[in-house]
Short mmCIF file of C-alpha atoms and ligand atoms in Angstrom, two decimals:
data_model
loop_
_atom_site.label_atom_id
_atom_site.label_comp_id
_atom_site.label_asym_id
_atom_site.label_seq_id
_atom_site.Cartn_x
_atom_site.Cartn_y
_atom_site.Cartn_z
CA MET A 1 5.07 8.76 19.44
CA ILE A 2 4.33 7.80 15.90
CA ASP A 3 3.11 4.28 15.20
CA VAL A 4 3.35 2.68 11.77
CA LEU A 5 1.02 0.40 9.85
CA LEU A 6 2.23 -1.29 6.69
CA GLY A 7 1.64 -4.21 4.34
CA LEU A 8 3.98 -7.20 4.64
CA GLN A 9 3.24 -8.83 1.28
CA TRP A 10 2.74 -7.45 -2.25
CA GLY A 11 0.07 -4.91 -1.30
CA ASP A 12 -3.71 -5.08 -0.83
CA GLU A 13 -3.42 -6.71 2.61
CA GLY A 14 -6.38 -4.66 3.88
CA LYS A 15 -4.48 -1.59 5.14
CA GLY A 16 -7.38 0.79 4.46
CA LYS A 17 -9.85 -1.17 6.54
CA ILE A 18 -7.45 -1.55 9.47
CA VAL A 19 -6.35 2.11 9.47
CA ASP A 20 -10.00 3.17 9.44
CA TYR A 21 -10.55 0.98 12.52
CA LEU A 22 -7.37 1.97 14.41
CA ALA A 23 -7.87 5.67 13.61
CA ASP A 24 -10.33 5.78 16.50
CA ASN A 25 -7.28 5.75 18.80
CA TYR A 26 -5.17 8.28 16.89
CA ASP A 27 -5.29 12.05 16.38
CA ILE A 28 -3.49 12.08 13.05
CA ILE A 29 -3.17 9.66 10.14
CA ALA A 30 -0.27 10.36 7.76
CA ARG A 31 0.54 8.77 4.41
CA PHE A 32 4.33 8.64 3.93
CA GLN A 33 4.99 7.16 0.47
CA GLY A 34 3.45 5.95 -2.76
CA GLY A 35 0.72 7.73 -4.61
CA PRO A 36 -2.40 6.93 -6.60
CA ASN A 37 -1.05 3.45 -7.38
CA ALA A 38 -2.54 2.64 -3.97
CA GLY A 39 -6.17 1.61 -3.60
CA HIS A 40 -7.30 1.36 0.03
CA THR A 41 -10.83 0.03 0.50
CA LEU A 42 -13.05 1.05 3.40
CA TYR A 43 -16.70 0.46 4.14
CA VAL A 44 -18.39 3.51 5.58
CA ASN A 45 -21.97 2.91 6.72
CA GLY A 46 -22.09 0.00 4.31
CA ASN A 47 -20.81 2.07 1.37
CA LYS A 48 -17.60 1.00 -0.33
CA VAL A 49 -14.98 3.76 -0.67
CA VAL A 50 -11.57 3.38 -2.33
CA LEU A 51 -8.91 5.91 -1.31
CA HIS A 52 -5.82 6.45 -3.45
CA THR A 53 -4.04 9.50 -2.05
CA ILE A 54 -6.12 10.57 0.93
CA PRO A 55 -5.25 8.90 4.26
CA SER A 56 -7.74 6.36 5.62
CA GLY A 57 -8.47 8.39 8.75
CA VAL A 58 -10.83 10.79 7.01
CA PHE A 59 -13.96 8.99 8.14
CA ARG A 60 -13.14 9.51 11.81
CA PRO A 61 -14.39 13.05 12.56
CA HIS A 62 -11.71 13.74 15.21
CA CYS A 63 -8.78 12.75 12.96
CA LEU A 64 -6.48 15.09 11.07
CA ASN A 65 -4.97 13.64 7.89
CA LEU A 66 -1.61 14.44 6.33
CA ILE A 67 -0.40 13.62 2.84
CA GLY A 68 3.31 13.51 3.64
CA ASN A 69 6.36 14.69 1.70
CA GLY A 70 7.21 11.14 0.62
CA VAL A 71 3.97 10.81 -1.35
CA VAL A 72 3.72 11.63 -5.06
CA ILE A 73 0.48 13.44 -5.79
CA ASP A 74 -1.52 13.45 -8.99
CA PRO A 75 -3.69 16.56 -8.51
CA VAL A 76 -6.32 15.15 -10.89
CA THR A 77 -6.76 11.92 -8.91
CA LEU A 78 -6.81 13.88 -5.65
CA LYS A 79 -9.53 16.20 -7.00
CA GLY A 80 -11.61 13.20 -8.08
CA GLU A 81 -11.23 11.58 -4.67
CA LEU A 82 -12.20 14.76 -2.86
CA GLU A 83 -15.30 15.18 -5.01
CA LYS A 84 -16.35 11.61 -4.25
CA ILE A 85 -15.92 11.69 -0.50
CA MET A 86 -16.84 15.30 0.31
CA PRO A 87 -20.57 14.48 0.47
CA MET A 88 -19.76 11.79 3.08
CA CYS A 89 -17.32 14.01 5.00
CA PRO A 90 -18.48 17.64 4.78
CA ASP A 91 -15.70 18.94 7.09
CA LEU A 92 -12.98 17.06 5.22
CA LEU A 93 -11.08 20.11 3.96
CA SER A 94 -10.60 21.42 7.49
CA ARG A 95 -8.96 18.08 8.46
CA LEU A 96 -6.79 17.49 5.39
CA PHE A 97 -3.20 18.75 5.14
CA VAL A 98 -0.67 18.42 2.32
CA ALA A 99 3.10 18.57 2.80
CA GLN A 100 4.69 21.24 0.64
CA ARG A 101 7.62 18.94 -0.13
CA ALA A 102 5.44 16.24 -1.70
CA HIS A 103 6.20 15.81 -5.40
CA LEU A 104 3.70 16.22 -8.22
CA ILE A 105 2.80 13.70 -10.89
CA LEU A 106 2.56 15.51 -14.22
CA PRO A 107 0.55 14.36 -17.25
CA THR A 108 3.86 13.62 -18.97
CA HIS A 109 4.89 11.34 -16.08
CA ARG A 110 1.85 9.21 -16.83
CA ALA A 111 2.73 9.25 -20.54
CA LEU A 112 6.32 8.20 -19.79
CA ASP A 113 5.07 5.39 -17.52
CA ALA A 114 2.84 4.05 -20.31
CA ALA A 115 5.52 4.39 -22.98
CA SER A 116 8.21 2.78 -20.83
CA GLU A 117 5.97 -0.16 -19.90
CA ALA A 118 4.93 -0.71 -23.52
CA ALA A 119 8.58 -0.69 -24.59
CA LYS A 120 9.44 -3.38 -22.03
CA GLY A 121 7.09 -5.82 -23.76
CA VAL A 122 7.02 -9.18 -21.96
CA ASP A 123 9.34 -7.82 -19.27
CA LYS A 124 6.85 -5.17 -18.21
CA ILE A 125 6.51 -4.48 -14.48
CA GLY A 126 2.74 -4.44 -14.60
CA SER A 127 2.69 -0.87 -13.31
CA THR A 128 -0.62 0.76 -12.44
CA LEU A 129 0.46 3.39 -15.05
CA LYS A 130 -0.23 6.25 -12.66
CA GLY A 131 3.13 7.89 -13.37
CA ILE A 132 4.71 6.75 -10.10
CA GLY A 133 8.09 5.58 -11.45
CA PRO A 134 8.75 8.65 -13.63
CA ALA A 135 7.68 11.04 -10.83
CA TYR A 136 10.07 9.44 -8.32
CA MET A 137 12.78 9.42 -11.01
CA ASP A 138 12.43 13.18 -11.31
CA LYS A 139 12.51 13.49 -7.52
CA THR A 140 15.79 11.61 -7.17
CA GLY A 141 17.08 13.14 -10.41
CA ARG A 142 16.45 16.56 -8.83
CA ASN A 143 14.13 17.75 -11.56
CA GLY A 144 10.76 17.29 -9.86
CA LEU A 145 8.04 19.81 -9.11
CA ARG A 146 6.71 19.94 -5.58
CA VAL A 147 3.45 21.07 -4.02
CA GLY A 148 5.23 24.15 -2.66
CA ASP A 149 6.07 25.17 -6.24
CA ILE A 150 2.42 25.68 -7.15
CA LEU A 151 2.36 28.70 -4.82
CA SER A 152 5.12 30.45 -6.76
CA PRO A 153 4.29 32.80 -9.66
CA ASP A 154 6.68 31.00 -12.00
CA PHE A 155 5.04 27.57 -11.56
CA LYS A 156 3.86 27.49 -15.19
CA ALA A 157 7.38 28.24 -16.44
CA LYS A 158 8.79 25.45 -14.26
CA TYR A 159 6.10 23.10 -15.52
CA ASP A 160 6.82 23.99 -19.17
CA LYS A 161 10.53 23.37 -18.68
CA LEU A 162 10.00 19.91 -17.19
CA ALA A 163 7.27 18.98 -19.69
CA ALA A 164 9.60 19.99 -22.55
CA LYS A 165 12.23 17.62 -21.17
CA HIS A 166 9.66 14.84 -20.98
CA LYS A 167 8.54 15.51 -24.57
CA GLN A 168 12.11 14.91 -25.70
CA MET A 169 12.24 11.70 -23.69
CA LEU A 170 8.95 10.52 -25.15
CA LYS A 171 10.39 10.80 -28.66
CA GLN A 172 12.58 7.75 -28.03
CA TYR A 173 9.50 5.54 -27.74
CA ASP A 174 7.40 4.18 -30.61
CA ASN A 175 4.26 4.03 -28.52
CA THR A 176 3.21 7.28 -26.96
CA VAL A 177 -0.16 8.19 -25.57
CA GLU A 178 -1.88 11.48 -26.34
CA TRP A 179 -1.20 13.13 -23.02
CA GLU A 180 -1.88 16.71 -24.19
CA GLN A 181 -5.59 16.18 -23.41
CA TRP A 182 -4.60 15.67 -19.75
CA GLU A 183 -3.01 19.12 -19.41
CA ALA A 184 -6.18 21.24 -19.00
CA PRO A 185 -7.63 19.00 -16.24
CA PHE A 186 -4.19 19.02 -14.59
CA PHE A 187 -4.09 22.82 -14.33
CA GLU A 188 -7.70 22.91 -13.18
CA ALA A 189 -6.81 20.42 -10.42
CA ILE A 190 -3.74 22.51 -9.49
CA GLU A 191 -6.13 25.38 -8.74
CA GLY A 192 -7.97 23.08 -6.33
CA LEU A 193 -4.73 21.89 -4.74
CA ARG A 194 -3.72 25.52 -4.07
CA LYS A 195 -6.82 25.93 -1.91
CA LEU A 196 -5.95 23.00 0.37
CA GLN A 197 -4.03 23.45 3.62
CA ILE A 198 -0.42 23.23 2.42
CA VAL A 199 1.95 22.84 5.36
CA ASN A 200 5.55 22.27 6.24
CA GLY A 201 4.83 18.65 7.16
CA GLU A 202 7.88 18.03 9.33
CA TYR A 203 7.27 21.08 11.59
CA TRP A 204 3.54 20.44 11.56
CA LEU A 205 4.05 16.87 12.80
CA ASP A 206 6.75 17.90 15.28
CA ASN A 207 4.40 20.42 16.90
CA HIS A 208 1.59 17.91 17.16
CA LEU A 209 3.90 15.26 18.60
CA LYS A 210 5.24 17.76 21.15
CA ASN A 211 1.63 18.44 22.12
CA GLY A 212 1.15 14.75 22.87
CA LYS A 213 -0.89 13.90 19.78
CA LYS A 214 -0.91 10.29 18.62
CA VAL A 215 0.09 9.73 15.01
CA LEU A 216 -0.33 6.65 12.83
CA ALA A 217 1.72 6.47 9.62
CA GLU A 218 -0.23 4.64 6.91
CA GLY A 219 1.82 2.62 4.44
CA ALA A 220 0.89 1.98 0.84
CA GLN A 221 1.81 -1.01 -1.35
CA GLY A 222 3.59 -3.79 0.50
CA SER A 223 7.07 -4.61 1.80
CA MET A 224 7.78 -7.04 -1.07
CA LEU A 225 7.27 -4.08 -3.46
CA ASP A 226 9.91 -1.97 -1.64
CA ILE A 227 12.38 -0.33 -4.03
CA ASP A 228 15.39 -1.68 -2.11
CA PHE A 229 14.22 -4.96 -0.61
CA GLY A 230 11.34 -6.07 -2.82
CA THR A 231 11.45 -8.36 -5.82
CA TYR A 232 13.43 -5.84 -7.88
CA PRO A 233 12.86 -4.76 -10.62
CA PHE A 234 9.23 -5.83 -10.14
CA VAL A 235 8.63 -3.31 -7.39
CA THR A 236 7.29 0.18 -6.91
CA SER A 237 9.56 3.24 -6.66
CA SER A 238 9.44 4.07 -2.96
CA ASN A 239 10.50 2.61 0.39
CA THR A 240 7.39 0.83 1.59
CA ILE A 241 9.02 -0.57 4.74
CA ALA A 242 9.12 1.22 8.11
CA ALA A 243 12.35 3.02 7.14
CA GLY A 244 10.27 5.03 4.65
CA VAL A 245 8.35 6.68 7.51
CA CYS A 246 11.31 8.78 8.66
CA SER A 247 12.18 10.18 5.24
CA GLY A 248 8.58 10.25 4.05
CA LEU A 249 7.34 12.38 6.94
CA GLY A 250 10.45 13.99 8.40
CA VAL A 251 10.29 12.25 11.78
CA ALA A 252 13.26 10.80 13.66
CA PRO A 253 13.54 7.02 14.19
CA SER A 254 13.57 7.57 17.97
CA ARG A 255 9.96 8.73 17.73
CA VAL A 256 8.68 5.56 16.09
CA GLY A 257 6.71 3.31 18.44
CA GLU A 258 4.63 0.29 17.46
CA VAL A 259 4.93 -1.17 13.97
CA TYR A 260 1.76 -2.94 12.83
CA GLY A 261 2.41 -5.38 9.98
CA ILE A 262 -0.51 -6.73 7.98
CA THR A 263 -0.69 -9.99 6.10
CA LYS A 264 -3.56 -11.80 4.49
CA ALA A 265 -4.11 -15.38 5.69
CA TYR A 266 -3.10 -16.27 2.12
CA CYS A 267 -1.21 -14.19 -0.44
CA THR A 268 -1.89 -12.14 -3.56
CA ARG A 269 0.07 -10.13 -6.07
CA VAL A 270 -1.04 -7.91 -8.93
CA GLY A 271 1.35 -7.14 -11.78
CA SER A 272 4.41 -9.07 -12.90
CA GLY A 273 7.26 -10.57 -10.93
CA PRO A 274 8.15 -13.55 -8.77
CA PHE A 275 5.55 -15.03 -6.43
CA PRO A 276 6.89 -18.37 -5.10
CA THR A 277 3.62 -19.64 -3.59
CA GLU A 278 1.39 -18.65 -6.52
CA LEU A 279 -1.25 -21.27 -7.36
CA PHE A 280 -1.99 -21.81 -11.03
CA ASP A 281 -4.66 -24.44 -10.35
CA ALA A 282 -8.32 -24.47 -9.34
CA THR A 283 -7.40 -23.58 -5.73
CA GLY A 284 -5.86 -20.32 -6.97
CA ASP A 285 -9.03 -19.53 -8.91
CA GLU A 286 -11.16 -20.35 -5.87
CA LEU A 287 -9.08 -18.02 -3.67
CA ARG A 288 -9.56 -15.22 -6.22
CA LYS A 289 -13.29 -15.84 -6.28
CA ALA A 290 -13.77 -16.26 -2.53
CA GLY A 291 -11.58 -13.25 -1.72
CA SER A 292 -12.91 -11.04 -4.57
CA GLU A 293 -9.30 -10.56 -5.54
CA PHE A 294 -9.51 -7.87 -8.18
CA GLY A 295 -7.40 -4.69 -8.02
CA ALA A 296 -8.96 -1.73 -6.17
CA THR A 297 -7.09 0.70 -8.47
CA THR A 298 -6.96 -1.06 -11.83
CA GLY A 299 -9.58 -3.83 -11.55
CA ARG A 300 -6.99 -6.40 -12.69
CA PRO A 301 -7.40 -9.96 -11.37
CA ARG A 302 -4.93 -10.55 -8.55
CA ARG A 303 -2.63 -13.57 -8.65
CA CYS A 304 -3.40 -15.80 -5.63
CA GLY A 305 -1.48 -18.35 -3.58
CA TRP A 306 -0.71 -19.65 -0.09
CA ILE A 307 0.79 -17.52 2.66
CA ASP A 308 4.59 -17.36 2.37
CA LEU A 309 6.18 -17.38 5.82
CA VAL A 310 9.72 -17.16 4.40
CA ALA A 311 8.91 -13.84 2.72
CA LEU A 312 6.92 -12.72 5.77
CA ARG A 313 9.75 -13.38 8.21
CA TYR A 314 11.96 -11.28 5.92
CA THR A 315 9.54 -8.34 5.84
CA VAL A 316 8.79 -8.57 9.58
CA MET A 317 12.55 -8.30 10.11
CA LEU A 318 12.97 -5.34 7.73
CA SER A 319 10.38 -3.23 9.53
CA GLY A 320 10.78 -4.51 13.08
CA VAL A 321 7.11 -5.41 13.25
CA THR A 322 5.83 -5.45 16.83
CA LYS A 323 2.20 -6.37 16.16
CA LEU A 324 0.87 -8.64 13.45
CA ILE A 325 -2.56 -8.34 11.92
CA ILE A 326 -4.02 -11.20 9.88
CA THR A 327 -6.74 -10.22 7.42
CA LYS A 328 -9.19 -12.20 5.32
CA ALA A 329 -9.02 -15.23 7.62
CA ASP A 330 -12.71 -15.78 6.78
CA ILE A 331 -11.83 -16.39 3.13
CA LEU A 332 -10.11 -19.66 4.05
CA ASP A 333 -13.32 -21.02 5.66
CA GLU A 334 -14.03 -23.22 2.64
CA PHE A 335 -10.48 -24.47 2.03
CA ASN A 336 -9.05 -27.80 3.11
CA PRO A 337 -6.19 -28.24 3.71
CA ILE A 338 -4.71 -24.78 4.28
CA LYS A 339 -1.04 -24.41 3.46
CA ALA A 340 1.86 -22.15 4.40
CA ALA A 341 5.33 -22.05 2.85
CA VAL A 342 7.95 -22.62 5.57
CA ALA A 343 11.08 -22.91 3.42
CA TYR A 344 12.25 -22.76 -0.19
CA ASN A 345 14.04 -25.51 -2.01
CA VAL A 346 16.42 -23.65 -4.34
CA ASP A 347 18.27 -25.82 -6.82
CA GLY A 348 18.01 -28.75 -4.39
CA VAL A 349 19.12 -26.81 -1.30
CA GLU A 350 16.60 -25.94 1.39
CA THR A 351 16.65 -22.42 2.83
CA ASP A 352 14.41 -20.24 4.94
CA GLU A 353 16.03 -17.04 3.67
CA LEU A 354 14.87 -15.03 0.69
CA PRO A 355 17.31 -15.61 -2.17
CA TYR A 356 18.77 -12.55 -3.95
CA GLY A 357 17.87 -13.81 -7.36
CA LEU A 358 14.29 -14.72 -6.55
CA SER A 359 13.32 -13.83 -10.11
CA ASP A 360 16.04 -16.01 -11.59
CA ALA A 361 15.70 -18.91 -9.17
CA THR A 362 13.77 -20.97 -11.68
CA ALA A 363 14.26 -24.10 -9.63
CA LEU A 364 12.67 -22.62 -6.51
CA VAL A 365 10.05 -24.89 -4.98
CA PRO A 366 8.26 -23.83 -1.80
CA VAL A 367 8.20 -26.34 1.06
CA TYR A 368 4.71 -26.35 2.57
CA LYS A 369 3.25 -27.17 5.93
CA ALA A 370 -0.40 -28.20 5.72
CA PHE A 371 -2.95 -27.16 8.33
CA GLN A 372 -6.32 -28.72 9.01
CA ALA A 373 -9.29 -26.73 7.79
CA TRP A 374 -11.02 -24.60 10.45
CA ASP A 375 -13.54 -26.69 12.50
CA THR A 376 -16.15 -23.98 12.13
CA PRO A 377 -16.38 -20.89 9.93
CA ILE A 378 -14.54 -17.78 11.10
CA SER A 379 -16.81 -15.27 9.44
CA GLY A 380 -19.33 -14.21 12.03
CA VAL A 381 -17.03 -14.78 15.02
CA THR A 382 -16.85 -11.70 17.23
CA ASN A 383 -14.41 -12.62 19.97
CA PHE A 384 -11.19 -14.53 20.34
CA ASP A 385 -12.57 -17.35 22.48
CA GLU A 386 -15.08 -18.33 19.78
CA LEU A 387 -12.35 -18.90 17.19
CA PRO A 388 -11.95 -22.57 16.19
CA GLN A 389 -9.01 -24.38 17.78
CA THR A 390 -7.65 -25.38 14.36
CA PHE A 391 -7.39 -21.69 13.47
CA LYS A 392 -5.73 -20.90 16.81
CA ASP A 393 -3.18 -23.65 16.07
CA TYR A 394 -2.47 -22.01 12.72
CA CYS A 395 -2.04 -18.62 14.46
CA ASN A 396 0.30 -20.09 17.07
CA PHE A 397 2.47 -21.55 14.34
CA VAL A 398 2.58 -18.24 12.44
CA GLU A 399 3.47 -16.30 15.61
CA GLU A 400 6.21 -18.73 16.49
CA TYR A 401 7.66 -18.81 12.98
CA LEU A 402 7.65 -15.02 12.69
CA GLY A 403 8.64 -14.35 16.29
CA THR A 404 5.89 -11.72 16.59
CA LYS A 405 2.53 -11.68 18.34
CA ILE A 406 -0.75 -11.35 16.48
CA ALA A 407 -2.77 -8.35 17.71
CA PHE A 408 -5.86 -8.62 15.51
CA ILE A 409 -7.64 -11.08 13.25
CA SER A 410 -9.82 -9.54 10.55
CA ASN A 411 -12.77 -11.63 9.37
CA GLY A 412 -14.82 -9.40 7.10
CA THR A 413 -14.84 -6.13 5.18
CA GLY A 414 -16.66 -4.10 7.84
CA ARG A 415 -14.81 -1.75 10.17
CA ASP A 416 -15.77 -3.76 13.25
CA GLN A 417 -15.19 -7.21 11.80
CA LEU A 418 -11.95 -7.38 13.70
CA ILE A 419 -11.08 -9.62 16.63
CA ALA A 420 -8.57 -8.44 19.21
CA VAL A 421 -6.27 -11.28 20.24
CA SER A 422 -6.05 -11.65 23.97
P1 LIG B 1 -5.22 -2.24 0.89
O1 LIG B 1 -4.68 -1.72 -0.39
O2 LIG B 1 -4.19 -2.91 1.72
O3 LIG B 1 -5.99 -1.21 1.67
O4 LIG B 1 -6.25 -3.40 0.50
P2 LIG B 1 -7.35 -3.34 -0.68
O5 LIG B 1 -8.44 -2.42 -0.27
O6 LIG B 1 -6.71 -3.10 -1.99
O7 LIG B 1 -7.82 -4.85 -0.72
C1 LIG B 1 -8.29 -5.50 0.42
C2 LIG B 1 -9.71 -6.03 0.10
O8 LIG B 1 -10.08 -6.98 1.08
C3 LIG B 1 -10.77 -4.94 0.16
O9 LIG B 1 -11.76 -5.22 -0.78
C4 LIG B 1 -11.32 -5.06 1.58
O10 LIG B 1 -12.68 -4.62 1.69
C5 LIG B 1 -11.23 -6.54 1.79
N1 LIG B 1 -10.99 -6.98 3.18
C6 LIG B 1 -10.15 -6.44 4.11
N2 LIG B 1 -10.12 -7.19 5.22
C7 LIG B 1 -10.96 -8.23 5.00
C8 LIG B 1 -11.33 -9.38 5.78
O11 LIG B 1 -10.86 -9.62 6.87
N3 LIG B 1 -12.22 -10.25 5.20
C9 LIG B 1 -12.74 -10.05 3.96
N4 LIG B 1 -13.60 -10.94 3.49
N5 LIG B 1 -12.40 -8.98 3.20
C10 LIG B 1 -11.50 -8.09 3.71
P1 LIG B 2 -1.95 -0.77 -2.18
O1 LIG B 2 -1.52 0.45 -1.39
C1 LIG B 2 -0.84 -3.90 -4.98
C2 LIG B 2 2.23 -2.92 -7.96
C3 LIG B 2 1.78 -2.84 -9.41
C4 LIG B 2 3.06 -3.26 -10.10
C5 LIG B 2 4.15 -2.62 -9.23
C6 LIG B 2 4.63 -1.27 -9.73
O2 LIG B 2 -3.35 -0.71 -2.63
O3 LIG B 2 -1.58 -2.01 -1.47
P2 LIG B 2 3.62 1.18 -9.92
O4 LIG B 2 2.25 1.67 -10.31
O5 LIG B 2 4.02 1.53 -8.53
O6 LIG B 2 4.63 1.53 -10.94
O7 LIG B 2 3.50 -0.44 -9.97
O8 LIG B 2 3.56 -2.46 -7.95
N1 LIG B 2 1.45 -2.04 -7.04
C7 LIG B 2 0.54 -2.50 -6.16
N2 LIG B 2 0.07 -3.76 -5.97
N3 LIG B 2 -1.26 -2.88 -4.20
C8 LIG B 2 -0.78 -1.63 -4.37
O9 LIG B 2 -1.08 -0.62 -3.53
C9 LIG B 2 0.14 -1.39 -5.42
N4 LIG B 2 0.79 -0.29 -5.89
C10 LIG B 2 1.59 -0.72 -6.86
O10 LIG B 2 0.72 -3.71 -9.66
O11 LIG B 2 3.22 -4.64 -10.02
MG1 LIG B 3 -5.02 -1.91 -2.45
#
């Protein structure tokens, strides 16, 4: 069976930390979508590590790690990541596998991302500018280059053809970056990529599954950034929901088992786009400060607000979440009251469904339920029974509203700061 772990909000829910913890019980961790726009933070022996392309199972010595076909790979970022973590994981290369059908991010994809964002002006998406959108456009436009192509003798010719097309496209923009300087490091990184274990991911996974191996698919971004169901057009360019696992790894839906969905006890978003429960006041600033809410990939301050149960029920439904995980519960220790959106008032009409035109629903006002502050701090608690009753009441409400049981509460950055819910 293959289990899935994904973010239920706008990303940065703490996926890296949780995968690193759960990986103890899995043989294989596989990334199925996204690319270096992701920033998954782990603490390994007290050292902070941020992974962008490499799955978060690498710090478990028994775990194999697959970068699946649904991922878009920037060879330069991957090289940088490998150089950083190799000293901490000397046997890493023997446990890392790359699907030959994964698409490549070219220097010109990054240039197109930057030029396109600049041209959008105030309507910009707030992209991480890692070339994600243009790389997926070439994938669906059937022009892309894949990892398997780097093994063919005519790779350079294929590259030149696609780069020439991009150069033409770049001419339509006033603002273009000097991407030519990125070409030499790109080809150097391609040499490194050639030396990795490049596999036919779908057969590779099938064989392991037939041999009874346990696989965990690691999501990137969050469900509200999904290309189909997120707050379009302020989304990323892949399917971040559970449906993305099948196409992003080549596994059949019948093989999918548990679906872990992660949400923070509050909510954040980085980049542009609608965020109904965003707080523009001092409470929002305090959440950012208490939660150290700054992007793991870009360093940008994250927008902060209360947990949005309307959006969460939607994303739980989309992925068929079977186990909820609540992270950063400790961050709310100092807040009183604690709020959760339980409905939206759209143009005077109350609804608990996500409206199509979330971006245009200017008159959308969240309806909040207030919860009493926790009786005692949550940080430091190590088992479920020690959790304050006020927090348990909050959890019961969330479970009931979402119709899904909470499996874990996370109350710190460390791998073991996780409470199993009994
Ligand atoms: P990801 O992209 O979903 O992996 O999340 P990020 O790594 O971008 O952001 C999550 C941040 O919250 C990281 O800095 C984590 O170290 C931190 N974090 C995760 N879980 C907890 C928690 O329960 N409590 C606290 N205080 N920090 C957490
Ligand atoms: P992890 O995996 C939070 C956001 C960007 C932007 C939009 C599109 O760490 O949770 P893109 O670079 O894909 O063109 O950006 O999506 N975004 C993320 N926000 N966490 C992420 O990943 C994100 N990856 C992309 O900020 O709004
Ligand atoms: Mg992140």
